[in-house]
Short mmCIF file of C-alpha atoms and ligand atoms in Angstrom, two decimals:
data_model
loop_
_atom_site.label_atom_id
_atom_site.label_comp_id
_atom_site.label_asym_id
_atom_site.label_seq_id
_atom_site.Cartn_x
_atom_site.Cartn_y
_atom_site.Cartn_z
CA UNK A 295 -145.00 -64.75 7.68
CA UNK A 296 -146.28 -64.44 4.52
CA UNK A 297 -146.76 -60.84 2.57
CA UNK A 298 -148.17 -60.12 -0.90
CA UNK A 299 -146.35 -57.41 -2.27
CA UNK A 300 -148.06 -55.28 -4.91
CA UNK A 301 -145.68 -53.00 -7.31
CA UNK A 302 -147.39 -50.53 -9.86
CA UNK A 303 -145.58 -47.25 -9.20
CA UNK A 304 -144.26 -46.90 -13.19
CA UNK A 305 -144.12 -49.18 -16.47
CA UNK A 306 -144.45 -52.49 -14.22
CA UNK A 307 -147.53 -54.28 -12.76
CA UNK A 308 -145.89 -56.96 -10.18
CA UNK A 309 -146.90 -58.87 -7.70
CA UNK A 310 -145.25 -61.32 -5.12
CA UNK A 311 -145.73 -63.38 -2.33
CA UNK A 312 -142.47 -63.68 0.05
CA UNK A 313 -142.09 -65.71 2.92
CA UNK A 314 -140.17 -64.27 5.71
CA UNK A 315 -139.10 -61.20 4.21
CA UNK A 316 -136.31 -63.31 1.90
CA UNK A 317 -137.46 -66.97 1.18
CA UNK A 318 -139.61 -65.35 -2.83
CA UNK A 319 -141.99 -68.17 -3.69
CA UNK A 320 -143.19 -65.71 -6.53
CA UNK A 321 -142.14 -62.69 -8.49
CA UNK A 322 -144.47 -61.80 -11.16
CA UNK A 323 -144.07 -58.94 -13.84
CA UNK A 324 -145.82 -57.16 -16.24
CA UNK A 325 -143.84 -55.34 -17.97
CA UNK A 326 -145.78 -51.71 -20.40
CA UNK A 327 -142.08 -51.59 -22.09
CA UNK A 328 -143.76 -52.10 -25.90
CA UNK A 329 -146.58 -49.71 -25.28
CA UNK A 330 -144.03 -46.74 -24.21
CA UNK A 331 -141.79 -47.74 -26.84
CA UNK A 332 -143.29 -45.77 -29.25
CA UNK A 333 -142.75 -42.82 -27.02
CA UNK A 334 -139.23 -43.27 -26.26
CA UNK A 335 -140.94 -43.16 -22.79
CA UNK A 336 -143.58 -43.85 -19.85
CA UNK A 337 -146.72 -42.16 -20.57
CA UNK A 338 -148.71 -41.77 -16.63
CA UNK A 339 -152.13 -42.14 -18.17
CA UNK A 340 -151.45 -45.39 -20.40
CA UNK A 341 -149.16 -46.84 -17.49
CA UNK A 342 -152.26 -46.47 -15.49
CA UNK A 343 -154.71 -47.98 -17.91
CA UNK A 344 -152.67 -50.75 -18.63
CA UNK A 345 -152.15 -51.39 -14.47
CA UNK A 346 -156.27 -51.48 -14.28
CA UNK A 347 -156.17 -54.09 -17.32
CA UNK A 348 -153.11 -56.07 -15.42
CA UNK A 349 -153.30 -55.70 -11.55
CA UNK A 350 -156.07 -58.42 -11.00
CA UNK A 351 -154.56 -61.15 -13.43
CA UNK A 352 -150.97 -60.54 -11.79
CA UNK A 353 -152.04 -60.55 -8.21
CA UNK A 354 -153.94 -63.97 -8.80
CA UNK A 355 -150.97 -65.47 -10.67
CA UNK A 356 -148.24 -64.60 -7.93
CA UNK A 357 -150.41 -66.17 -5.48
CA UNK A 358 -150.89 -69.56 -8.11
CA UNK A 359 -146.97 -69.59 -8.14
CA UNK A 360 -146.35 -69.06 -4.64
CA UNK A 361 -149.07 -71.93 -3.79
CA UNK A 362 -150.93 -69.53 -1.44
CA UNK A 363 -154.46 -68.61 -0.87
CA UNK A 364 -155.46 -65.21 0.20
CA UNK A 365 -156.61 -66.55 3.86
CA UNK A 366 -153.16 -67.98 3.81
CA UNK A 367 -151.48 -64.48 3.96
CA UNK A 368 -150.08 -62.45 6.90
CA UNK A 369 -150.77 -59.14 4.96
CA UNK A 370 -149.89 -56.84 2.57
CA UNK A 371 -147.00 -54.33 1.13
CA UNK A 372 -147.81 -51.73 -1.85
CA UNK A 373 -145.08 -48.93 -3.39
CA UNK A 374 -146.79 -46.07 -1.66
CA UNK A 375 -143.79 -43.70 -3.06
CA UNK A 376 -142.67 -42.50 -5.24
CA UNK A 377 -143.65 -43.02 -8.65
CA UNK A 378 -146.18 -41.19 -11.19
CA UNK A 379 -149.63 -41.02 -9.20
CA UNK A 380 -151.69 -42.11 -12.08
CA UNK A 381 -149.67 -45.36 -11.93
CA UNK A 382 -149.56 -45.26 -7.66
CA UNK A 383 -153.23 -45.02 -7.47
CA UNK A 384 -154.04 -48.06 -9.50
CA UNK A 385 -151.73 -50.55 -7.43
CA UNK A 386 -152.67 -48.44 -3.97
CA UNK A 387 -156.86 -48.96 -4.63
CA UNK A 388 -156.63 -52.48 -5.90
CA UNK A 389 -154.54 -53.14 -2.72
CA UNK A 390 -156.60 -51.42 -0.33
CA UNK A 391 -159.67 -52.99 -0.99
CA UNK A 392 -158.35 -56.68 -1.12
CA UNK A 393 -157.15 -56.02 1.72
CA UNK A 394 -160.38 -54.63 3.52
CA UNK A 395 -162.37 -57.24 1.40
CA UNK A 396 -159.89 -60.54 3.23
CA UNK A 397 -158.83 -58.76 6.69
CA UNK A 398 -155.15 -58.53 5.78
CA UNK A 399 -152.92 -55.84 7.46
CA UNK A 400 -151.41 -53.96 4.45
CA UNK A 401 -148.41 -51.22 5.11
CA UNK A 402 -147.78 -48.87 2.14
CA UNK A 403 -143.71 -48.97 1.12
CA UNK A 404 -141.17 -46.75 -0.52
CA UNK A 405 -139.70 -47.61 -3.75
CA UNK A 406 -136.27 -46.33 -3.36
CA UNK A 407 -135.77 -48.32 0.01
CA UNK A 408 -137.40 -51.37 -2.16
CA UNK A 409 -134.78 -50.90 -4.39
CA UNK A 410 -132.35 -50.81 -1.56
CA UNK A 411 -133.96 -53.55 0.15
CA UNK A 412 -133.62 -56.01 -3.39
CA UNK A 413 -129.85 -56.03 -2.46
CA UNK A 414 -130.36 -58.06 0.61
CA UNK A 415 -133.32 -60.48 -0.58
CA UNK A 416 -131.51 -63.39 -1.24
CA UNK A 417 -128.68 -62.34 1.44
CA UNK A 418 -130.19 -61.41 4.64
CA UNK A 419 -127.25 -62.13 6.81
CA UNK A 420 -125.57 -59.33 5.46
CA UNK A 421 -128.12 -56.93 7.09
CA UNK A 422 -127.10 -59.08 10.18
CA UNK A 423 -123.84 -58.32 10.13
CA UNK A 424 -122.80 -55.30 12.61
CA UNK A 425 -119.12 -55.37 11.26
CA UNK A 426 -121.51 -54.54 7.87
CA UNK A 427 -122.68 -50.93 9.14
CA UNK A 428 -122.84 -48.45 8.21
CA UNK A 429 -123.71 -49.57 4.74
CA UNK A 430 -123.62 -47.24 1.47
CA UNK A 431 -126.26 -48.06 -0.95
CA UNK A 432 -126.08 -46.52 -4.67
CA UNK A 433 -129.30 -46.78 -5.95
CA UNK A 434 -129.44 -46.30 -9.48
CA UNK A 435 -132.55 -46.67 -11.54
CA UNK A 436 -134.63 -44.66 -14.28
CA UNK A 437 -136.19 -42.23 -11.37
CA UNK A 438 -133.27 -42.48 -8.56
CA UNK A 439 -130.15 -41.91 -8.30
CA UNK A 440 -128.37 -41.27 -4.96
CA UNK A 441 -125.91 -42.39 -2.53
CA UNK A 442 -127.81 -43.52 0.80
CA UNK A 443 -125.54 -44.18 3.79
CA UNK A 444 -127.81 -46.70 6.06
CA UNK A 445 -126.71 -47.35 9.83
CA UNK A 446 -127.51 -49.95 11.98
CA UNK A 447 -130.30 -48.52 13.86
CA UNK A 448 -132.04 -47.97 10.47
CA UNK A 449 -131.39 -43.79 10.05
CA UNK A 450 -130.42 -43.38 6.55
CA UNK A 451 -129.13 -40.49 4.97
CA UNK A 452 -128.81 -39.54 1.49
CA UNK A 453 -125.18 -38.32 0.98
CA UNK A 454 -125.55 -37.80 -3.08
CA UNK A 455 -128.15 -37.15 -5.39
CA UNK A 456 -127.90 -36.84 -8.92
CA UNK A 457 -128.26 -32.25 -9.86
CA UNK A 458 -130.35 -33.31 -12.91
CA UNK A 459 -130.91 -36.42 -14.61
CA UNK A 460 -131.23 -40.02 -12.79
CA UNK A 461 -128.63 -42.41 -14.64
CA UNK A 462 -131.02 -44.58 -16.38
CA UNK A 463 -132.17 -41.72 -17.61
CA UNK A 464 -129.24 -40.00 -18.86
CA UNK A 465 -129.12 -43.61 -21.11
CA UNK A 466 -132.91 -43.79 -22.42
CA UNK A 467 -132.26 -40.12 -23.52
CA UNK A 468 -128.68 -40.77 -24.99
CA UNK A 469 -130.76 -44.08 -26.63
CA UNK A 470 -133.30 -41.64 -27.61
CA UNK A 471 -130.50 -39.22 -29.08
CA UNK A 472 -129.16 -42.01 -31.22
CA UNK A 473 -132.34 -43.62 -32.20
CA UNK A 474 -131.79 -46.86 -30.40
CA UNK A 475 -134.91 -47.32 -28.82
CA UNK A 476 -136.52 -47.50 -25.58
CA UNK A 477 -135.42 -48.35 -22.61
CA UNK A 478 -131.71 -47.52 -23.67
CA UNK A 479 -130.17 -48.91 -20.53
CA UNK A 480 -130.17 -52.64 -21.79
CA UNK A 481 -129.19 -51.37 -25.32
CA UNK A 482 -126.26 -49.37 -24.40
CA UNK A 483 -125.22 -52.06 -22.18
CA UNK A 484 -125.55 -54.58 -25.10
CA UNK A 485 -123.71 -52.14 -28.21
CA UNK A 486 -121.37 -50.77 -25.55
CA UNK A 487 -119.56 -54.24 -25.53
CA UNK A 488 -118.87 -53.86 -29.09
CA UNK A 489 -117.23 -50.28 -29.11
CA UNK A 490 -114.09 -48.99 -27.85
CA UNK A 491 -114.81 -46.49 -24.90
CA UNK A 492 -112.00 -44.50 -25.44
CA UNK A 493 -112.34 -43.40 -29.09
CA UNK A 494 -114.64 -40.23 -27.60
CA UNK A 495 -113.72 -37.96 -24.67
CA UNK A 496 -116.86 -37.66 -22.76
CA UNK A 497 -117.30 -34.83 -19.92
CA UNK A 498 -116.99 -36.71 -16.60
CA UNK A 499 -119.31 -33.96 -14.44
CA UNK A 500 -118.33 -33.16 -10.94
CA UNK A 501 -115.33 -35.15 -10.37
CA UNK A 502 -112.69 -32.26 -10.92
CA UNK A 503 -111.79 -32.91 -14.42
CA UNK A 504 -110.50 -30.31 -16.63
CA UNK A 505 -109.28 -28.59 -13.56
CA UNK A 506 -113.01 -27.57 -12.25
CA UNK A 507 -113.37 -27.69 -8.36
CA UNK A 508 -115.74 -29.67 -6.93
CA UNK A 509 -118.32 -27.68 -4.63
CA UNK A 510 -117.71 -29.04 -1.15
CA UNK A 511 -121.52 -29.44 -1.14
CA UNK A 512 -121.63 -31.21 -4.28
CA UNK A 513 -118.91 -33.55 -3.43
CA UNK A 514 -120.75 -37.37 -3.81
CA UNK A 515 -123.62 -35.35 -6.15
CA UNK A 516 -123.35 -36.37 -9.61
CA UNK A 517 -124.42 -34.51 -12.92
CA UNK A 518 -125.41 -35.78 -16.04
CA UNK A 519 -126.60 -32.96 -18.17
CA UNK A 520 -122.97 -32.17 -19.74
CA UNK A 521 -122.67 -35.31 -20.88
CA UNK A 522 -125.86 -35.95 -22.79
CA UNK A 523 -125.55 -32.62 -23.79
CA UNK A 524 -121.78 -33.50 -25.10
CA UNK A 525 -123.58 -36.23 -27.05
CA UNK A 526 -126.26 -34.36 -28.52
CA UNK A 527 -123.60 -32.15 -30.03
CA UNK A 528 -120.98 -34.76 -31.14
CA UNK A 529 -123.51 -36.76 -33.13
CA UNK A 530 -125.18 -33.86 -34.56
CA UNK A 531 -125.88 -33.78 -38.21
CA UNK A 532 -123.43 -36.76 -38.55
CA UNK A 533 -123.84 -40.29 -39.80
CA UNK A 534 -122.80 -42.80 -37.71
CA UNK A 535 -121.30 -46.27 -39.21
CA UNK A 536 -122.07 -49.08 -36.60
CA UNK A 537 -118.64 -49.25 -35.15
CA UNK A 538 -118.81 -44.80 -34.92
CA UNK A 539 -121.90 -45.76 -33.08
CA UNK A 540 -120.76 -48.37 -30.56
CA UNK A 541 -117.41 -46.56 -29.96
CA UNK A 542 -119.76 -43.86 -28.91
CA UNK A 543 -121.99 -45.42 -26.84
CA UNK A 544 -119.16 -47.25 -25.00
CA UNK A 545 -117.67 -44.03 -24.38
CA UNK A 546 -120.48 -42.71 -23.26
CA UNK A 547 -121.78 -45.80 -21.06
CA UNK A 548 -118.39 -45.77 -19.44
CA UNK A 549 -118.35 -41.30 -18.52
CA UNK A 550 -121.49 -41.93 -16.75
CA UNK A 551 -120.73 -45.29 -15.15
CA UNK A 552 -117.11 -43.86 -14.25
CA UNK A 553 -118.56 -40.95 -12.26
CA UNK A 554 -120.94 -43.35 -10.47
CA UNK A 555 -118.05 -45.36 -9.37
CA UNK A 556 -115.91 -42.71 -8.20
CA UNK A 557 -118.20 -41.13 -6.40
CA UNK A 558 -119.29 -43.99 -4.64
CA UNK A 559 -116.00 -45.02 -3.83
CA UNK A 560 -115.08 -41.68 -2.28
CA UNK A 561 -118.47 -41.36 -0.37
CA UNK A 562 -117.46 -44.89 1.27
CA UNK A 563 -114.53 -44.52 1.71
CA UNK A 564 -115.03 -41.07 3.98
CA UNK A 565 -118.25 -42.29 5.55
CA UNK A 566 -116.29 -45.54 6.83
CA UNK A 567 -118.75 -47.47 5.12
CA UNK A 568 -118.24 -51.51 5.60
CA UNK A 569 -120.53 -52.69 2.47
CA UNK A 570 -121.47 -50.85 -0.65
CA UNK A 571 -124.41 -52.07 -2.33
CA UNK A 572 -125.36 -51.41 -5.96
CA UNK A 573 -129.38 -51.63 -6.52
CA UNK A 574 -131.90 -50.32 -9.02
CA UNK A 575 -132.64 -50.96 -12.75
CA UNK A 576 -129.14 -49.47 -13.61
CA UNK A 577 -127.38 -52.24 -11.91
CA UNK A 578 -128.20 -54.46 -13.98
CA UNK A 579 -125.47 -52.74 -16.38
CA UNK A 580 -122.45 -55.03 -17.10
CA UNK A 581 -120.12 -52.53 -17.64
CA UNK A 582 -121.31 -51.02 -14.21
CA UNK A 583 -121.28 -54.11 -12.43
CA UNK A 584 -117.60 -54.82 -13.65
CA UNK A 585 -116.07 -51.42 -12.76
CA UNK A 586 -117.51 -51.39 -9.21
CA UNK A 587 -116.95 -54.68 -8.49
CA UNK A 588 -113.06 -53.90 -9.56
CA UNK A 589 -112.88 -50.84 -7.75
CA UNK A 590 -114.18 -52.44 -4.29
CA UNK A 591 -111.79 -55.13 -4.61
CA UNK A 592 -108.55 -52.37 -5.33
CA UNK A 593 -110.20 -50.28 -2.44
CA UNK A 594 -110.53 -53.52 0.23
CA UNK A 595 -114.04 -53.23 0.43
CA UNK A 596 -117.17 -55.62 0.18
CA UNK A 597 -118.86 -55.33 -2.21
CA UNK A 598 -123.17 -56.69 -2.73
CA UNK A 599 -124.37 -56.86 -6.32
CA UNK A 600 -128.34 -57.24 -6.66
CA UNK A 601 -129.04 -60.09 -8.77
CA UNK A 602 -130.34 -58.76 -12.31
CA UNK A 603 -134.17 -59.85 -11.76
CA UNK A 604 -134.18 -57.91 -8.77
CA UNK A 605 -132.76 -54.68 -9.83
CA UNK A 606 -135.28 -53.69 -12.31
CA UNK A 607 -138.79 -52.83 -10.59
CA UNK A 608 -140.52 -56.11 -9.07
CA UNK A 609 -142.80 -56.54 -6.11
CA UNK A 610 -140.37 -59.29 -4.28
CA UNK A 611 -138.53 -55.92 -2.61
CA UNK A 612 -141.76 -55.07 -2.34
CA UNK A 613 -142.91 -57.66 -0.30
CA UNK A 614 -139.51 -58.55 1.36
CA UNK A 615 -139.71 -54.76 2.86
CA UNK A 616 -143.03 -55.19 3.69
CA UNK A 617 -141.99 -57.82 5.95
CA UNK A 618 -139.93 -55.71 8.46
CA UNK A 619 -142.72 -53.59 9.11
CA UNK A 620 -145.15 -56.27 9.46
CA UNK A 621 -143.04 -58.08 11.95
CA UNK A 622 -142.97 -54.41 14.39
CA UNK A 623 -147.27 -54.71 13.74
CA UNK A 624 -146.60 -51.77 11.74
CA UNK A 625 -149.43 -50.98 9.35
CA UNK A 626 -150.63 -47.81 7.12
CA UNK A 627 -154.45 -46.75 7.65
CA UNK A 628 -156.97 -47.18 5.08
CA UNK A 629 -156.57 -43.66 4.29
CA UNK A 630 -152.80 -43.93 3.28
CA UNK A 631 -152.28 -41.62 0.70
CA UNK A 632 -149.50 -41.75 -2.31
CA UNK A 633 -147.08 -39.88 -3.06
CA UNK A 634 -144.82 -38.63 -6.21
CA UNK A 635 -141.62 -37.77 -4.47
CA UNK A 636 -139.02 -39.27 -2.19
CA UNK A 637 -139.41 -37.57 1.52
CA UNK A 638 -136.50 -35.04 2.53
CA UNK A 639 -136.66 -37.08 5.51
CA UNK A 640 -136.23 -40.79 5.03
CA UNK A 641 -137.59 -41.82 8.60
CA UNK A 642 -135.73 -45.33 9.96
CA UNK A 643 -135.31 -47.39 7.24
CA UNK A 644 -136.62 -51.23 9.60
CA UNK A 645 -134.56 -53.42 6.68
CA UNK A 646 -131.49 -52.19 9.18
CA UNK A 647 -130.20 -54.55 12.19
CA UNK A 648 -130.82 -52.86 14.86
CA UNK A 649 -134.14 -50.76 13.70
CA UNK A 650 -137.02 -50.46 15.53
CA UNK A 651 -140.25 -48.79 14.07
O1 KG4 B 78 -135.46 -49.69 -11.40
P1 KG4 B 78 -136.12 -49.52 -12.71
O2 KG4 B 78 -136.77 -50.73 -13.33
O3 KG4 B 78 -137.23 -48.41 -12.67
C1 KG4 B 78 -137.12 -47.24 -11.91
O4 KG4 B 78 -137.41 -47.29 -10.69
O5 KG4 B 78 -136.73 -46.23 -12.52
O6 KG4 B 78 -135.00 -48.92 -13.69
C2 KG4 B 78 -135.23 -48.70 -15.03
C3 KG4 B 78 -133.97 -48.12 -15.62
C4 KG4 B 78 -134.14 -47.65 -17.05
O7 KG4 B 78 -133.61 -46.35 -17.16
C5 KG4 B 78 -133.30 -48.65 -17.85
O8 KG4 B 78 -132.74 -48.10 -19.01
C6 KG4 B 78 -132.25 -49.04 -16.84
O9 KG4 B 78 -132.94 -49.12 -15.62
N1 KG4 B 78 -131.61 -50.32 -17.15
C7 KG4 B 78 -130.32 -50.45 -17.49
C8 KG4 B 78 -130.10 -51.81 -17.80
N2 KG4 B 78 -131.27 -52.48 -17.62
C9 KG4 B 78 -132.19 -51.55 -17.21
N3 KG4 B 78 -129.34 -49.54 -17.58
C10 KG4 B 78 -128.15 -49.97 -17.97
N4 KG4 B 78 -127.86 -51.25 -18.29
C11 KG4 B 78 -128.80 -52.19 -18.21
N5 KG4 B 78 -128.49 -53.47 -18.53
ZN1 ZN B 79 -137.68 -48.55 -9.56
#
């Protein structure tokens, strides 16, 4: 089966056709990064401009790479939610109507579970795998951050959320704190291999440090506002030299990277979990990738890294999704609105084994 996948739901136009729901044949991206630049941020009205300008162009290109005519799709898959709605309704009407226009099936996705879903594209045996379930996924990107625990019959539950700030957020603003530039996640990553994290004490929030208990309720929820906050003040009216700076921002890459690993270690550890997946835009962080990957390995447990092109928004997960709701004859009506925010309730997440929709 063969689904277009159509991604607009914040700085990226994409488009992608994927066989299958795992063989990619193309993953195109358009990426606004230099137009929000200058903002240290995504502006909702130029992302949406600039997805009017690129949607067409992208579409026809993934389907040049993939070698596919429109007749020669099964149908269709397009970030319903959530994202900025400017952005959402660009990629939702362009899809709707080439769909109505060639008689394709189209089913409108969620992001975060696209994000979740990138984990498994090029390794779908893993979802195969009942001695895999249940599965913790930490999705962290510049919107999400949160610890979803994913069983086999496709219920998914979010165990942790971020109280404030997503992760790759708390980086573009510490970025935009130290004038680095926008997106900071990449830059961090990049100076943060030529500092020394522990020249700078950074607040670690909600893990218990400095003798503060841990809200039951809070117990796999992670905070970020003390730490950019910690930041803000530490750099203030100071002048950094270069190595000042990178000692800092290794410090401060590795308090926010340390609390996601902890926490996602503890939250797998008491949910049973078999596999712990690390997805979203934030995984493509070295230091990140590094720490978790050591701190499976001490703990005994597997461990699924998303490949870097998939982590940062694409329509492949887009697509690949798409597939497993295609495959139940699934499909979202031509009224199918969008939406800004994740749902309370996730629903039955079909990627899973045993899922039926
Ligand atoms: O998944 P994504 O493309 O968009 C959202 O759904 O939010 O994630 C974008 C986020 C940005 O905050 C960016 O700074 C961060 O991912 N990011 C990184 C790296 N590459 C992208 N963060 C840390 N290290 C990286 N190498
Ligand atoms: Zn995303």
């Amino acid at each position: 089966m063969y689904i277009l996948g159509i991604e607009s739901s914040c700085d990226e136009t994409a488009a992608s056709v994927v066989q299958d729901g795992h063989v990619v044949l193309s993953n195109v991206i358009s990426s606004q990064i230099k137009l929000h630049a200058a903002y240290g941020g995504v502006i909702p009205e130029l992302a949406a401009r600039e997805h009017l300008k690129n949607v067409y162009p992208v579409v026809e290109a993934a389907l040049r790479e993939a070698g596919k005519s429109v007749e020669e799709l099964d149908g269709m898959a397009v970030t319903s939610h959530p994202g900025l709605i400017p952005a959402l309704l660009v990629g939702n009407a362009y899809a709707k109507g080439l769909s109505a226009a060639a008689g394709l099936p189209i089913v409108g996705v969620n992001h975060f579970q696209g994000h979740l879903y990138a984990a498994f594209l090029e390794h779908p045996e893993a979802l195969d795998a009942p001695e895999n379930y249940p599965i913790l996924g930490v999705v962290v990107s510049g919107g999400h951050t949160a610890l979803v625990l994913l069983q086999e019959d496709g219920r998914a539950q979010i165990v942790g959320t971020t109280l404030d700030d997503a992760a790759g957020e708390a980086l573009d603003k510490a970025a935009k704190i130290l004038n680095l530039g926008y997106p900071g996640g990449p830059i961090i990553d990049r100076l943060a291999k030529l500092g020394d994290e522990r020249k700078y004490d950074f607040p670690r929030g909600l893990v218990g440090a400095a003798g503060k208990p841990v809200p039951a309720e809070h117990k796999y929820d992670v905070s970020f506002s003390g730490v950019k906050t910690a930041l803000l003040y530490q750099v203030r009216e100071r002048t950094l030299s270069d190595s000042e700076l990178n000692d800092i921002v290794a410090s401060y890459q590795a308090a926010v990277m340390g609390v996601l690993v902890t926490k996602a270690i503890m939250a797998a550890h008491d949910c049973g979990a078999k596999l712990v997946c690390l997805c979203g835009g934030v995984a493509c962080n070295s230091y990140l990738r590094a720490q978790m990957q050591a701190a499976c390995e001490r703990r005994g447990m597997k461990l699924l890294l998303t490949p870097p092109k998939y982590c940062t928004d694409n329509a492949a997960m887009i697509a690949g999704l798409g597939y497993h709701y295609h495959k139940f004859n699934f499909h979202s009506g031509v009224d199918m609105p969008v939406s800004a925010r994740l749902p309370q309730d996730l629903g039955i997440f079909p990627l899973a084994r045993k899922a039926k929709i």
